[in-house]
Amino acid sequence: MDRRIEKSKKAITDALIKLMTEKDFEKITINEIADLANVNRGTVYFHFSDKYDLLNYCIETHLNELVLSCHLGEDIDNFSSKHSLLRTFEYLEQNAFFYSNMLNNKSIPTFRDRLMSVALKSIDDTIDMTGNNSTMNKEVLVHFVASASVGLMEWWITNSMPYSAEEMVNQMLLLFERVQIFESSQYK
């Protein structure tokens, strides 16, 4: 992609996210986005059909990066890998501005649903159904783990990340071990 196009899209997406810290998404206008991005309205419309398309682009981009960070160089058959979870929490920490805005902006209720969908797919694709899990209903187990994981991430982000990424991963793995979702040998 042309660097000028990338630069314009980044300026536009950054402007939207910054504006969302100041006001509800529904009250943001294309003119405000263009002004803050230092581009004209036509440039915004060249890249995005409307502010909803822009918002979807922002969400998809960040969620795709979140998934990649979780599985980067990792054996995707081992969901409970401590390294994989740590990279995920570190990614969230590095992108706290975006995730905090998405989770705290009441006019974007679909963001949490999309985050949950990503978690469900990732966990469904990687959870080990042998050992302790062999007698479990996979659908129920996947929903339990996804709900717990997303809920914990959401709490951590919306409370200004009161603990380090590493502490959160350690606590999450201890909780999962307590309810015997994963065998302790998988944490290594």
XYZ file of N, CA and C in Angstrom:
564
model
N 0.849 -1.176 0.000
C 0.000 0.000 0.000
C 0.897 1.243 0.000
N 0.518 2.247 -0.729
C 1.215 3.519 -0.807
C 1.334 4.117 0.592
N 2.523 4.626 0.927
C 2.742 5.183 2.276
C 1.853 6.389 2.560
N 1.531 7.155 1.541
C 0.653 8.314 1.751
C -0.742 7.858 2.138
N -1.198 6.768 1.520
C -2.516 6.222 1.854
C -2.509 5.698 3.285
N -1.459 4.963 3.634
C -1.330 4.454 5.004
C -1.310 5.597 6.016
N -0.554 6.637 5.696
C -0.436 7.784 6.598
C -1.788 8.479 6.773
N -2.525 8.658 5.681
C -3.856 9.284 5.756
C -4.814 8.436 6.579
N -4.834 7.111 6.316
C -5.738 6.227 7.056
C -5.405 6.225 8.541
N -4.114 6.219 8.854
C -3.714 6.232 10.264
C -4.138 7.538 10.924
N -3.941 8.649 10.250
C -4.342 9.946 10.810
C -5.851 9.982 11.042
N -6.610 9.433 10.106
C -8.070 9.421 10.219
C -8.514 8.511 11.367
N -7.939 7.321 11.455
C -8.334 6.405 12.537
C -7.902 6.942 13.894
N -6.720 7.513 13.974
C -6.262 8.114 15.234
C -7.184 9.259 15.655
N -7.625 10.047 14.672
C -8.529 11.167 14.970
C -9.845 10.653 15.539
N -10.389 9.617 14.945
C -11.645 9.052 15.453
C -11.481 8.584 16.892
N -10.428 7.847 17.150
C -10.211 7.313 18.498
C -10.027 8.451 19.507
N -9.286 9.479 19.128
C -9.099 10.628 20.034
C -10.433 11.317 20.295
N -11.227 11.519 19.251
C -12.525 12.177 19.426
C -13.447 11.359 20.333
N -13.299 10.052 20.288
C -14.145 9.196 21.126
C -13.820 9.344 22.612
N -12.666 9.886 22.939
C -12.362 10.146 24.352
C -13.078 11.397 24.829
N -13.497 12.226 23.883
C -14.112 13.502 24.214
C -15.631 13.493 24.134
N -16.185 12.605 23.299
C -17.638 12.594 23.121
C -18.116 11.239 22.625
N -19.403 11.007 22.720
C -19.991 9.764 22.227
C -19.809 9.653 20.724
N -19.628 8.445 20.265
C -19.412 8.180 18.843
C -20.525 8.783 17.988
N -21.754 8.654 18.423
C -22.900 9.141 17.633
C -22.843 10.643 17.384
N -22.155 11.379 18.238
C -22.089 12.841 18.098
C -20.882 13.310 17.290
N -20.023 12.404 16.907
C -18.831 12.752 16.132
C -19.219 12.905 14.662
N -18.691 13.941 14.035
C -18.984 14.180 12.618
C -17.747 13.911 11.760
N -17.988 13.680 10.483
C -16.893 13.491 9.533
C -16.027 14.749 9.482
N -16.647 15.923 9.565
C -15.870 17.171 9.565
C -14.890 17.219 10.730
N -15.335 16.796 11.919
C -14.451 16.800 13.086
C -13.292 15.820 12.889
N -13.602 14.670 12.333
C -12.563 13.666 12.074
C -11.545 14.230 11.083
N -12.036 14.796 9.996
C -11.156 15.361 8.965
C -10.295 16.492 9.527
N -10.917 17.374 10.297
C -10.161 18.496 10.878
C -9.033 17.999 11.778
N -9.349 17.074 12.665
C -8.341 16.569 13.589
C -7.256 15.780 12.860
N -7.628 15.071 11.800
C -6.667 14.290 11.022
C -5.859 15.164 10.063
N -6.272 16.415 9.935
C -5.633 17.362 9.029
C -5.716 16.904 7.563
N -6.921 16.421 7.212
C -7.235 16.049 5.831
C -8.586 16.669 5.489
N -8.933 16.651 4.218
C -10.261 17.171 3.878
C -11.302 16.051 3.931
N -12.553 16.443 3.952
C -13.662 15.467 4.022
C -13.571 14.430 2.912
N -13.191 14.878 1.736
C -13.087 13.982 0.588
C -12.102 12.848 0.825
N -11.033 13.146 1.531
C -10.042 12.111 1.842
C -10.645 11.063 2.769
N -11.404 11.512 3.744
C -12.068 10.564 4.648
C -13.017 9.675 3.834
N -13.812 10.299 2.974
C -14.772 9.529 2.165
C -14.095 8.686 1.093
N -12.888 9.056 0.698
C -12.142 8.236 -0.256
C -11.802 6.879 0.371
N -11.487 6.899 1.658
C -11.072 5.677 2.364
C -12.230 4.935 3.034
N -13.244 5.686 3.472
C -14.330 5.085 4.249
C -15.665 5.643 3.776
N -16.677 4.789 3.697
C -17.980 5.239 3.202
C -18.695 6.163 4.192
N -18.440 5.977 5.496
C -19.018 6.828 6.531
C -18.292 6.548 7.842
N -18.721 7.184 8.915
C -18.020 7.001 10.187
C -18.194 5.590 10.745
N -19.263 4.920 10.385
C -19.479 3.537 10.832
C -18.489 2.593 10.144
N -18.241 2.834 8.864
C -17.249 2.064 8.123
C -15.868 2.290 8.738
N -15.566 3.527 9.090
C -14.303 3.867 9.740
C -14.189 3.150 11.086
N -15.243 3.172 11.870
C -15.238 2.491 13.161
C -15.021 0.991 12.978
N -15.717 0.392 12.022
C -15.532 -1.043 11.745
C -14.101 -1.347 11.344
N -13.519 -0.493 10.539
C -12.122 -0.671 10.126
C -11.203 -0.640 11.353
N -11.406 0.325 12.234
C -10.593 0.426 13.457
C -10.723 -0.838 14.302
N -11.946 -1.273 14.491
C -12.199 -2.449 15.325
C -11.573 -3.689 14.702
N -11.818 -3.915 13.417
C -11.275 -5.103 12.750
C -9.750 -5.109 12.775
N -9.149 -3.956 12.520
C -7.689 -3.861 12.520
C -7.131 -4.247 13.881
N -7.684 -3.675 14.935
C -7.171 -3.958 16.284
C -7.462 -5.391 16.721
N -8.624 -5.914 16.398
C -8.925 -7.290 16.794
C -8.050 -8.286 16.031
N -7.784 -8.023 14.762
C -6.877 -8.894 13.992
C -5.476 -8.859 14.587
N -5.013 -7.677 14.972
C -3.697 -7.563 15.609
C -3.676 -8.268 16.960
N -4.780 -8.210 17.682
C -4.871 -8.903 18.974
C -4.711 -10.414 18.779
N -5.413 -10.950 17.807
C -5.316 -12.390 17.526
C -3.900 -12.752 17.106
N -3.311 -11.957 16.233
C -1.939 -12.229 15.796
C -0.965 -12.176 16.963
N -1.149 -11.227 17.858
C -0.242 -11.116 19.002
C -0.352 -12.337 19.905
N -1.539 -12.881 20.018
C -1.767 -14.058 20.859
C -1.066 -15.284 20.288
N -1.070 -15.419 18.967
C -0.539 -16.629 18.333
C 0.822 -16.454 17.689
N 1.412 -15.284 17.797
C 2.672 -14.994 17.137
C 3.746 -16.004 17.527
N 4.163 -16.806 16.557
C 5.231 -17.765 16.781
C 4.887 -18.839 17.784
N 3.635 -19.071 18.013
C 3.194 -20.005 19.056
C 2.515 -21.206 18.418
N 2.596 -22.306 19.092
C 1.846 -23.489 18.692
C 0.386 -23.215 18.995
N -0.432 -22.997 17.965
C -1.815 -22.598 18.206
C -2.670 -23.730 18.773
N -2.095 -24.909 18.881
C -2.854 -25.998 19.480
C -2.785 -25.967 21.001
N -2.087 -25.000 21.565
C -1.945 -24.936 23.014
C -2.446 -23.587 23.507
N -3.764 -23.437 23.578
C -4.383 -22.166 23.980
C -3.855 -21.642 25.293
N -3.612 -22.520 26.230
C -3.283 -22.074 27.581
C -1.830 -21.665 27.754
N -1.066 -21.616 26.691
C 0.322 -21.233 26.807
C 0.465 -19.895 27.528
N 1.276 -19.902 28.560
C 1.500 -18.683 29.338
C 2.093 -17.589 28.460
N 2.997 -17.950 27.564
C 3.624 -16.964 26.677
C 2.597 -16.332 25.749
N 1.705 -17.139 25.244
C 0.660 -16.634 24.341
C -0.263 -15.663 25.073
N -0.697 -16.033 26.261
C -1.556 -15.148 27.051
C -0.821 -13.876 27.459
N 0.449 -14.013 27.795
C 1.222 -12.837 28.188
C 1.348 -11.870 27.010
N 1.616 -12.389 25.823
C 1.683 -11.510 24.640
C 0.350 -10.821 24.408
N -0.752 -11.510 24.665
C -2.079 -10.914 24.490
C -2.278 -9.760 25.466
N -1.978 -9.991 26.728
C -2.139 -8.927 27.723
C -1.166 -7.775 27.472
N 0.028 -8.084 27.016
C 0.977 -7.025 26.684
C 0.474 -6.200 25.497
N -0.116 -6.871 24.522
C -0.699 -6.141 23.388
C -1.812 -5.209 23.870
N -2.671 -5.722 24.733
C -3.746 -4.888 25.289
C -3.166 -3.699 26.048
N -2.101 -3.939 26.783
C -1.446 -2.882 27.545
C -0.879 -1.814 26.607
N -0.234 -2.242 25.531
C 0.355 -1.309 24.569
C -0.710 -0.534 23.797
N -1.897 -1.099 23.680
C -2.982 -0.463 22.940
C -4.139 -0.091 23.863
N -3.794 0.233 25.091
C -4.797 0.530 26.113
C -5.704 1.686 25.710
N -5.165 2.678 25.043
C -5.956 3.844 24.646
C -7.143 3.413 23.784
N -6.868 2.578 22.783
C -7.936 2.110 21.898
C -8.938 1.240 22.647
N -8.461 0.218 23.341
C -9.362 -0.727 23.997
C -10.164 -0.063 25.117
N -9.544 0.823 25.838
C -10.262 1.547 26.883
C -11.385 2.391 26.282
N -11.088 3.066 25.180
C -12.123 3.864 24.507
C -13.269 2.991 24.006
N -12.941 1.873 23.428
C -13.983 0.994 22.887
C -14.862 0.425 23.997
N -14.240 0.025 25.100
C -14.995 -0.607 26.180
C -15.727 0.408 27.060
N -15.219 1.624 27.129
C -15.855 2.642 27.964
C -16.871 3.493 27.228
N -16.860 3.487 25.909
C -17.785 4.307 25.133
C -19.120 3.577 25.035
N -20.105 4.069 25.731
C -21.408 3.402 25.813
C -22.139 3.346 24.470
N -21.723 4.180 23.507
C -22.403 4.151 22.215
C -21.821 3.099 21.275
N -20.898 2.273 21.776
C -20.315 1.207 20.963
C -20.524 -0.145 21.649
N -21.758 -0.560 21.854
C -21.978 -1.827 22.556
C -21.549 -3.049 21.750
N -21.430 -2.900 20.447
C -21.070 -4.058 19.630
C -19.602 -4.441 19.764
N -18.763 -3.543 20.274
C -17.344 -3.868 20.372
C -17.117 -5.090 21.263
N -17.752 -5.106 22.426
C -17.571 -6.242 23.333
C -18.055 -7.532 22.670
N -19.158 -7.457 21.914
C -19.667 -8.639 21.218
C -18.647 -9.153 20.200
N -18.013 -8.240 19.502
C -17.014 -8.646 18.508
C -15.763 -9.199 19.170
N -15.381 -8.610 20.296
C -14.254 -9.132 21.060
C -14.576 -10.549 21.544
N -15.799 -10.745 22.003
C -16.225 -12.072 22.454
C -16.209 -13.072 21.297
N -16.648 -12.671 20.129
C -16.637 -13.566 18.953
C -15.217 -14.003 18.609
N -14.286 -13.068 18.678
C -12.888 -13.397 18.411
C -12.381 -14.398 19.450
N -12.702 -14.170 20.706
C -12.268 -15.073 21.777
C -12.883 -16.454 21.597
N -14.174 -16.507 21.287
C -14.838 -17.795 21.088
C -14.173 -18.596 19.973
N -13.912 -17.955 18.856
C -13.294 -18.660 17.721
C -11.895 -19.133 18.078
N -11.118 -18.258 18.679
C -9.746 -18.605 19.038
C -9.710 -19.773 20.024
N -10.553 -19.714 21.027
C -10.576 -20.781 22.032
C -11.122 -22.071 21.437
N -12.169 -21.974 20.635
C -12.741 -23.161 19.994
C -11.707 -23.857 19.106
N -10.884 -23.069 18.435
C -9.866 -23.633 17.539
C -8.698 -24.251 18.288
N -8.481 -23.863 19.540
C -7.249 -24.269 20.213
C -7.418 -25.068 21.502
N -8.593 -25.110 22.071
C -8.727 -25.764 23.371
C -8.533 -27.277 23.256
N -7.828 -27.817 24.213
C -7.542 -29.241 24.260
C -8.703 -29.956 24.945
N -9.328 -30.870 24.240
C -10.491 -31.577 24.790
C -10.120 -32.967 25.319
N -8.842 -33.160 25.658
C -8.425 -34.426 26.267
C -8.217 -34.192 27.760
N -7.810 -35.211 28.468
C -7.520 -35.079 29.899
C -8.740 -34.626 30.681
N -8.576 -33.593 31.507
C -9.666 -33.073 32.338
C -10.883 -32.669 31.517
N -10.663 -32.266 30.283
C -11.755 -31.754 29.447
C -12.494 -32.827 28.645
N -12.023 -34.041 28.679
C -12.588 -35.086 27.814
C -14.060 -35.385 28.097
N -14.523 -35.133 29.297
C -15.929 -35.402 29.618
C -16.803 -34.153 29.510
N -16.179 -33.036 29.146
C -16.905 -31.765 29.070
C -17.586 -31.598 27.714
N -18.657 -30.835 27.720
C -19.296 -30.409 26.482
C -18.438 -29.265 25.937
N -17.891 -29.435 24.735
C -16.957 -28.452 24.188
C -17.599 -27.067 24.053
N -18.825 -27.010 23.585
C -19.489 -25.718 23.394
C -19.624 -24.968 24.723
N -20.016 -25.668 25.768
C -20.162 -25.050 27.087
C -18.800 -24.604 27.610
N -17.794 -25.447 27.478
C -16.457 -25.124 27.955
C -15.883 -23.902 27.227
N -16.032 -23.868 25.919
C -15.525 -22.740 25.130
C -16.198 -21.443 25.561
N -17.515 -21.471 25.745
C -18.221 -20.258 26.172
C -17.809 -19.836 27.585
N -17.591 -20.788 28.452
C -17.151 -20.470 29.814
C -15.784 -19.787 29.798
N -14.831 -20.388 29.099
C -13.475 -19.850 29.051
C -13.463 -18.476 28.370
N -14.204 -18.335 27.270
C -14.249 -17.052 26.546
C -14.879 -15.972 27.417
N -15.981 -16.286 28.072
C -16.650 -15.298 28.930
C -15.748 -14.870 30.081
N -15.096 -15.840 30.694
C -14.189 -15.524 31.801
C -13.013 -14.685 31.309
N -12.439 -15.060 30.196
C -11.267 -14.350 29.662
C -11.612 -12.928 29.254
N -12.670 -12.757 28.476
C -13.060 -11.425 28.021
C -13.494 -10.567 29.207
N -14.227 -11.157 30.135
C -14.653 -10.411 31.314
C -13.471 -9.921 32.129
N -12.465 -10.762 32.300
C -11.279 -10.373 33.054
C -10.492 -9.290 32.312
N -10.348 -9.449 31.000
C -9.652 -8.429 30.206
C -10.392 -7.095 30.269
N -11.695 -7.154 30.151
C -12.506 -5.932 30.196
C -12.365 -5.250 31.557
N -12.447 -6.020 32.624
C -12.287 -5.454 33.967
C -10.927 -4.789 34.096
N -9.885 -5.471 33.638
C -8.518 -4.976 33.751
C -8.353 -3.653 32.991
N -8.885 -3.603 31.780
C -8.750 -2.407 30.944
C -9.572 -1.251 31.503
N -10.826 -1.505 31.860
C -11.692 -0.414 32.322
C -11.320 0.098 33.715
N -10.505 -0.645 34.423
C -10.017 -0.206 35.731
C -8.575 0.290 35.650
N -8.184 0.748 34.492
C -6.858 1.357 34.268
C -5.698 0.423 34.561
N -5.897 -0.853 34.280
C -4.838 -1.858 34.386
C -4.090 -1.793 35.718
N -4.777 -2.096 36.816
C -4.160 -1.958 38.139
C -3.047 -2.967 38.428
N -2.920 -3.995 37.599
C -1.880 -5.008 37.771
C -1.128 -5.164 36.462
N 0.092 -5.641 36.541
C 0.901 -5.839 35.341
C 0.293 -6.950 34.479
N 0.677 -6.962 33.224
C 0.213 -8.002 32.299
C 0.610 -9.380 32.825
N 1.822 -9.489 33.323
C 2.295 -10.773 33.835
C 1.478 -11.243 35.045
N 1.156 -10.322 35.957
C 0.341 -10.682 37.120
C -1.053 -11.135 36.684
N -1.616 -10.468 35.703
C -2.951 -10.849 35.214
C -2.932 -12.251 34.616
N -1.906 -12.556 33.839
C -1.797 -13.891 33.246
C -1.629 -14.935 34.337
N -0.779 -14.655 35.314
C -0.581 -15.614 36.417
C -1.894 -15.867 37.159
N -2.633 -14.803 37.443
C -3.908 -14.954 38.140
C -4.920 -15.722 37.288
N -4.960 -15.409 36.004
C -5.897 -16.088 35.105
C -5.599 -17.585 35.055
N -4.329 -17.941 34.933
C -3.968 -19.350 34.870
C -4.256 -20.065 36.192
N -4.042 -19.369 37.307
C -4.390 -19.965 38.606
C -5.896 -20.211 38.711
N -6.674 -19.280 38.232
C -8.132 -19.455 38.252
C -8.550 -20.635 37.382
N -7.986 -20.716 36.189
C -8.321 -21.835 35.302
C -7.884 -23.169 35.904
N -6.734 -23.159 36.562
C -6.267 -24.384 37.199
C -7.205 -24.791 38.341
N -7.689 -23.816 39.088
C -8.607 -24.108 40.193
C -9.872 -24.791 39.709
N -10.374 -24.368 38.561
C -11.582 -25.009 38.038
C -11.226 -26.143 37.082
N -9.946 -26.491 37.047
C -9.413 -27.625 36.305
C -9.775 -27.608 34.818
N -9.676 -26.433 34.208
C -9.907 -26.340 32.770
C -8.696 -26.869 32.019
N -7.523 -26.519 32.507
C -6.302 -26.951 31.848
C -5.479 -27.767 32.818
N -4.755 -28.692 32.260
C -3.865 -29.474 33.090
C -2.640 -28.628 33.380
N -2.092 -28.738 34.585
C -0.993 -27.848 34.991
C 0.216 -27.975 34.080
N 0.435 -29.109 33.436
C 1.570 -29.263 32.542
C 1.471 -28.349 31.328
N 0.280 -27.855 30.992
C 0.135 -26.982 29.821
C 0.623 -25.571 30.085
N 0.863 -25.181 31.313
C 1.247 -23.816 31.640
C 2.724 -23.543 31.418
N 3.475 -24.550 31.251
C 4.938 -24.394 31.180
C 5.350 -23.735 29.889
